[in-house]
XYZ file of C-alpha atoms in Angstrom:
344
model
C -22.293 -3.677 32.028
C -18.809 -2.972 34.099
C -18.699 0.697 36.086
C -16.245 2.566 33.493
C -14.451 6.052 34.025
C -13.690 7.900 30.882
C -11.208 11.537 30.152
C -12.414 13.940 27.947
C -11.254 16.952 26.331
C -14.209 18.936 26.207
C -12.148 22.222 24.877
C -11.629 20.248 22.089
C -13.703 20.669 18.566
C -15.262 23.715 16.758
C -17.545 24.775 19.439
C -16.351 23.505 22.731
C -18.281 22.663 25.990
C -21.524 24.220 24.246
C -21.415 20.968 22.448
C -19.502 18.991 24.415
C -20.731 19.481 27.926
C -24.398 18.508 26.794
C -23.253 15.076 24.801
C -21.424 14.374 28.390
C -24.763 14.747 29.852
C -26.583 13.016 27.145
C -23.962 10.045 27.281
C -24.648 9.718 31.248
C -28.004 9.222 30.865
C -27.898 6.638 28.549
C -25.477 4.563 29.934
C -25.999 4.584 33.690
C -22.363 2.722 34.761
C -20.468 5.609 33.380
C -18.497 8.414 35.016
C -16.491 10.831 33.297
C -13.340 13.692 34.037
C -14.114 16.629 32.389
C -11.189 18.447 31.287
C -11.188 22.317 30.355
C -11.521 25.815 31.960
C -13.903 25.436 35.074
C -15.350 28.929 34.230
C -16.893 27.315 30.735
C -18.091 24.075 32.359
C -19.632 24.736 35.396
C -22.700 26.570 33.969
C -23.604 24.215 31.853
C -23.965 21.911 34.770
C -25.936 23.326 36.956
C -29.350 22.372 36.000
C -28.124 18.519 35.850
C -29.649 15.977 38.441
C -27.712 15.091 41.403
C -26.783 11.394 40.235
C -25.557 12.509 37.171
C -23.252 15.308 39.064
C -21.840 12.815 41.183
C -20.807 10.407 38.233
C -19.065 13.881 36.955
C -15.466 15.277 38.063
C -14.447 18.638 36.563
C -10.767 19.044 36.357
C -9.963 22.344 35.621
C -7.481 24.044 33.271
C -7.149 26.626 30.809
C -4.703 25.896 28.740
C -5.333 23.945 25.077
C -3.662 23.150 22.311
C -5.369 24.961 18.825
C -6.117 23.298 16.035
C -4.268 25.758 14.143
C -0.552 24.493 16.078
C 2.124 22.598 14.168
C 2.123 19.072 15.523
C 5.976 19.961 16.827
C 4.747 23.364 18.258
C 1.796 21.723 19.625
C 3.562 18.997 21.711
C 6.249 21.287 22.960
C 3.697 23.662 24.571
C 0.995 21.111 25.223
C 1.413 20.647 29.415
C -0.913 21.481 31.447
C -3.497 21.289 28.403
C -6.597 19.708 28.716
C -6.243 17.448 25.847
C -3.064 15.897 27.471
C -4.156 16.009 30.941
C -6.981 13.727 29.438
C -4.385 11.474 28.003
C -2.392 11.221 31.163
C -5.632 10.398 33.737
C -5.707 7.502 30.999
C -2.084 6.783 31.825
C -2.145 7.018 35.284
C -5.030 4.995 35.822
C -7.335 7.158 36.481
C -9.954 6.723 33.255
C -10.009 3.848 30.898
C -10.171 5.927 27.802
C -9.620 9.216 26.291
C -12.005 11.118 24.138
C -11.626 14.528 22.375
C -12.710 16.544 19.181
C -9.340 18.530 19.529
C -6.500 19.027 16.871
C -5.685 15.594 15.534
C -1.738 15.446 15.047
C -1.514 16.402 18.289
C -3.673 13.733 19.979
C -1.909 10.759 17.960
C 1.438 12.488 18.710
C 0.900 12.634 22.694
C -1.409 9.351 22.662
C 1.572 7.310 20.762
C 4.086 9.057 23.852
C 2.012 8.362 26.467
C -0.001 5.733 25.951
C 2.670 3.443 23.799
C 2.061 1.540 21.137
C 1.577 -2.245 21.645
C 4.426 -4.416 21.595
C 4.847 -5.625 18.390
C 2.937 -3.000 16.779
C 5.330 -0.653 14.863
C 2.456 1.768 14.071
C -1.135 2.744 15.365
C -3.563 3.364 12.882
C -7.050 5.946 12.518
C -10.092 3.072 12.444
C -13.377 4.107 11.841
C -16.903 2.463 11.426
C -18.269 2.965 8.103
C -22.090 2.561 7.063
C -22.888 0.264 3.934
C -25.936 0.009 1.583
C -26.928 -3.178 2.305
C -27.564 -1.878 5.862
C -24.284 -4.003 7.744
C -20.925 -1.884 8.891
C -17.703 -2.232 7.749
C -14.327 -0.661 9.450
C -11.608 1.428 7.516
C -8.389 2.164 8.141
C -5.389 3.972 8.364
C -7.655 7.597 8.099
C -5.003 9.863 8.490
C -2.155 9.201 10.733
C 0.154 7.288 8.874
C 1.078 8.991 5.537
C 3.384 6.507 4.398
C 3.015 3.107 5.100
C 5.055 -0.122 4.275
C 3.872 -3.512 2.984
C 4.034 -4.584 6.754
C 2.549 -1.254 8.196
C -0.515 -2.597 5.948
C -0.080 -5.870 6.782
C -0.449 -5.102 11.000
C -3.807 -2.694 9.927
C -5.878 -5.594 8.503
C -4.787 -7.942 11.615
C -5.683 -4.930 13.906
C -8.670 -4.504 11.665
C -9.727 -7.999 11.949
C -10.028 -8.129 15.303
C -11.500 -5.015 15.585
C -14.271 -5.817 13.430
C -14.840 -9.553 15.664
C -15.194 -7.962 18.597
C -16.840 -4.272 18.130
C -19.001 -5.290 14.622
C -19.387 -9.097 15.961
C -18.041 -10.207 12.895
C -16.616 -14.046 12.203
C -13.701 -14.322 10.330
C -14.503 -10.792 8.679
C -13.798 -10.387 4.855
C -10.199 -8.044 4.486
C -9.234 -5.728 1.423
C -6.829 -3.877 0.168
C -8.210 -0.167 -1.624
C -6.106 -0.025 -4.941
C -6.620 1.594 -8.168
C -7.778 -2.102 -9.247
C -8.602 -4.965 -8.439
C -5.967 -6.913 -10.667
C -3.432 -8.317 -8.837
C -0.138 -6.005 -11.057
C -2.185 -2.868 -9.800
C -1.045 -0.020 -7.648
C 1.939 0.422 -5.393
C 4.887 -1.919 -4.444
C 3.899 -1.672 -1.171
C 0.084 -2.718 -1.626
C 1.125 -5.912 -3.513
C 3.577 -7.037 -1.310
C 0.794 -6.408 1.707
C -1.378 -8.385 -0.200
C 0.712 -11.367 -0.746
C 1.634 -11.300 3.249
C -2.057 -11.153 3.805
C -2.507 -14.143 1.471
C 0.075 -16.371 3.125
C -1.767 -15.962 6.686
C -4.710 -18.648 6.350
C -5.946 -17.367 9.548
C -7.082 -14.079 7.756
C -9.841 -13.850 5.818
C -8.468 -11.736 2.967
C -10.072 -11.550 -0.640
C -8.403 -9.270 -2.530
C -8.224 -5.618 -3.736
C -11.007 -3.288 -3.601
C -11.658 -0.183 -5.707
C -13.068 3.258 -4.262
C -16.965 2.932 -6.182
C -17.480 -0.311 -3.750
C -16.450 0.958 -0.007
C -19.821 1.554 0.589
C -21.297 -1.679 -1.222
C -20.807 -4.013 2.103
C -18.099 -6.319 0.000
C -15.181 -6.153 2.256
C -15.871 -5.997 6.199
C -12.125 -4.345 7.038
C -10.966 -1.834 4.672
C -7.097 -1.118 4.558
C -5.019 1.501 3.106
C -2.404 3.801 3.800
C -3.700 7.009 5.792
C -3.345 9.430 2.913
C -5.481 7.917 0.857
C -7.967 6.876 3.320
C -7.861 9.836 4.447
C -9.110 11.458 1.119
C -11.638 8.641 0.836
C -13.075 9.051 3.659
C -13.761 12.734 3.604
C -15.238 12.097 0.171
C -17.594 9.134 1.290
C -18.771 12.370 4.220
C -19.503 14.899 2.110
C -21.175 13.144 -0.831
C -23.597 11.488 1.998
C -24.063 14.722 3.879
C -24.619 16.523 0.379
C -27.265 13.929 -0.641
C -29.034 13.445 2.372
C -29.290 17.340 2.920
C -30.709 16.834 -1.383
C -33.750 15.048 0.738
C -34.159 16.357 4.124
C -34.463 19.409 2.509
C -31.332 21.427 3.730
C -30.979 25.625 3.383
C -29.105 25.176 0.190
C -31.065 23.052 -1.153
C -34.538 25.175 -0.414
C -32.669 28.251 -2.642
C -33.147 26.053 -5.234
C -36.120 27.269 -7.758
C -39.077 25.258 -6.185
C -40.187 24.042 -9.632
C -36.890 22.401 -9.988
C -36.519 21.224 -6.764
C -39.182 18.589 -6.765
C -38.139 17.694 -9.962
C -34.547 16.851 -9.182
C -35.655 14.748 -6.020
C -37.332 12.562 -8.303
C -35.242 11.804 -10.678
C -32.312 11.086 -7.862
C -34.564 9.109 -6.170
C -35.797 7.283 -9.450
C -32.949 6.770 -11.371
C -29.743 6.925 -9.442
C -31.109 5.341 -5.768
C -33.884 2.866 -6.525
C -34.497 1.235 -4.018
C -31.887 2.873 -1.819
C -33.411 5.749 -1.496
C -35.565 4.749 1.833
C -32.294 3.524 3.421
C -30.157 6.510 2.935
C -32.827 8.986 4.510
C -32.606 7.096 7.478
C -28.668 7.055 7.813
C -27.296 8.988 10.893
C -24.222 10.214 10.350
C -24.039 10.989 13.826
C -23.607 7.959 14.886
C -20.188 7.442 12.549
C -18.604 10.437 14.310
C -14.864 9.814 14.904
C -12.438 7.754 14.643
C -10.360 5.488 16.920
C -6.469 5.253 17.605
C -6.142 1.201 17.676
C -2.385 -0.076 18.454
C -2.350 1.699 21.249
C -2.415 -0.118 25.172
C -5.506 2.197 25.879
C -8.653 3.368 23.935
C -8.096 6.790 22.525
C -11.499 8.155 19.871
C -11.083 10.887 18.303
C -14.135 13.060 17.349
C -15.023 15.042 14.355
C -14.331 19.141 15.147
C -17.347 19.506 14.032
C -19.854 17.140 15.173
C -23.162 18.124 16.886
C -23.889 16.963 20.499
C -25.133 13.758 19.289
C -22.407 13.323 17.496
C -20.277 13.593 20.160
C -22.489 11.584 22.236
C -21.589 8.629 20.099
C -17.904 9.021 20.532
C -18.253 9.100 24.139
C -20.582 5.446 23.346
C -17.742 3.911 21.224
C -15.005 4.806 23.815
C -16.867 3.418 26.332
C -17.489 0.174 24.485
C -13.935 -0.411 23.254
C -13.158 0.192 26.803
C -15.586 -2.502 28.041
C -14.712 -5.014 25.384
C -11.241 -4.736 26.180
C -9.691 -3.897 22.472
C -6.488 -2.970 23.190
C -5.758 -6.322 24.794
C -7.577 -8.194 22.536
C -5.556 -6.733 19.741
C -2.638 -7.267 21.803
C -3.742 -11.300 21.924
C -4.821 -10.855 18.046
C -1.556 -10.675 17.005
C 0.189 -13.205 19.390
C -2.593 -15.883 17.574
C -1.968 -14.496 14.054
């Protein structure tokens, strides 16, 4: 394991350094070759730090500033005002060298928007795309994406996603010529937008691609496609969707506050016949899901790592952002995709 320096925006997310200053901690101790730059308002961090061993202090910098961008800013407001924020002064120790990738749980638009200025895309790319890691039933990952920052996206736009998505899934899932699909409406091949036929017909003429076809939402989570492509609106929808139904049903069994208002005759009742008829033999596996550990996404088409954590996630959760930066970092991604698409 190579010494690695990571940036992060720990003003960033609902709660701030109360959750953000402990995952650092947390994400020191597990990985023992890791420093980090924390970046925020001094008078929030240091506190939190002082109970911390020595050796993980000196793998910690605090760089202070107390400025940051909210996530209730326009994404034009936002990157007009955003120097001297700690979100950007995270992105531009990437820049400059200092760290090898950037995480924070701040305002979204604004990270793509002064990670795409920054950072650059990679040549060739004409857009980076939101990737994420997404748990399937059969107990194997699959990777989604574009989650949100491409709205619109052409035929080619959706063509450079599954190549970035291929190699993504190689190298971070250690995947062999992973399976590709396109999320349409059907899976018939006159179904759904111009531009998601056309991508599919580019995907099909590239026999170094494993593509197989469309996909339709009641199968993301079924483990049939290993890369998962669609334009950012829609995956964007999906994915929040996947969330909450998981969160909703695994709170149904872990026993969650709304679920113990529920009339306690009922309540055992309703387990059971979830569990019976509608899981099977799922019903093990799914209590044992973390979501935690499918916090965030990542900014791929970039020339550096860039994650980008859920506002809300729990120190864990963050904990495992911090983890997947650090390993797209060590596994070199950004040059690897770079390489990808000089091969494909």
């Amino acid at each position: 394991m190579s010494r690695l320096t990571l940036a992060l925006d720990v003003m960033g997310g609902d709660i701030g350094p109360r959750v953000t200053i402990p995952a650092s901690i947390k994400a020191l101790e597990q990985d023992p070759m890791l420093s980090l730059l924390l970046f925020g308002d001094s008078q929030k961090i240091l506190p939190l730090l002082e109970n911390i061993p020595t050796a993980l202090q000196d793998r910690i910098k605090v760089c202070h500033c107390s400025r940051i961008i909210e996530n209730t800013q326009g994404l034009s407001y936002a990157l007009r005002h955003s120097k001297g924020t700690s979100m950007r002064l995270a992105i531009e120790a990437v820049q400059k060298g200092e760290a090898q990738a950037c995480v924070s749980a701040g305002n979204t638009a604004a990270l793509m928007g002064l990670a795409k200025i920054l950072l650059q895309p990679l040549k060739g790319i004409e857009r980076p795309a939101l990737i994420s890691v997404i748990p399937t039933m059969n107990g194997d990952r699959s990777v989604m994406l574009d989650l949100g920052a491409n709205i619109e996206c052409s035929a080619e736009n959706l063509y450079q996603f599954a190549l970035m998505g291929s190699i993504f899934a190689e190298n971070c899932l250690d995947l062999v010529f992973p399976r590709i699909a396109l999320l349409n409406i059907g899976i018939e091949e006159i179904k759904g937008y111009k531009s998601i036929r056309d991508a599919a017909e580019l995907l099909k003429q590239n026999p170094t691609l494993n593509y197989i076809g469309f996909i339709e939402g009641d199968l993301l989570l079924n483990g049939k496609a290993d890369v998962i492509v669609n334009d950012g609106f829609v995956g964007n929808v999906a994915l929040k969707t996947l969330e909450g139904a998981a969160k909703n049903v695994i709170s149904l069994f872990k026993g969650s506050p709304t679920l113990n208002k529920t009339n306690h005759i009922l309540k055992p009742i309703f387990r059971w016949f979830v569990r019976t008829f509608l899981l099977k033999g799922s019903y093990q596996r799914l209590k044992q899901i973390n979501p935690d550990q499918y916090n965030g996404a990542s900014l791929i088409g970039l020339t550096a790592v860039v994650v980008k954590s859920h506002g809300s996630a729990n120190i864990d959760g963050f904990a495992y952002a911090i983890a997947d930066a650090a390993q797209q970092a060590r596994q070199k991604i950004p040059e690897k995709i770079l390489a990808g698409l000089q091969r494909y």
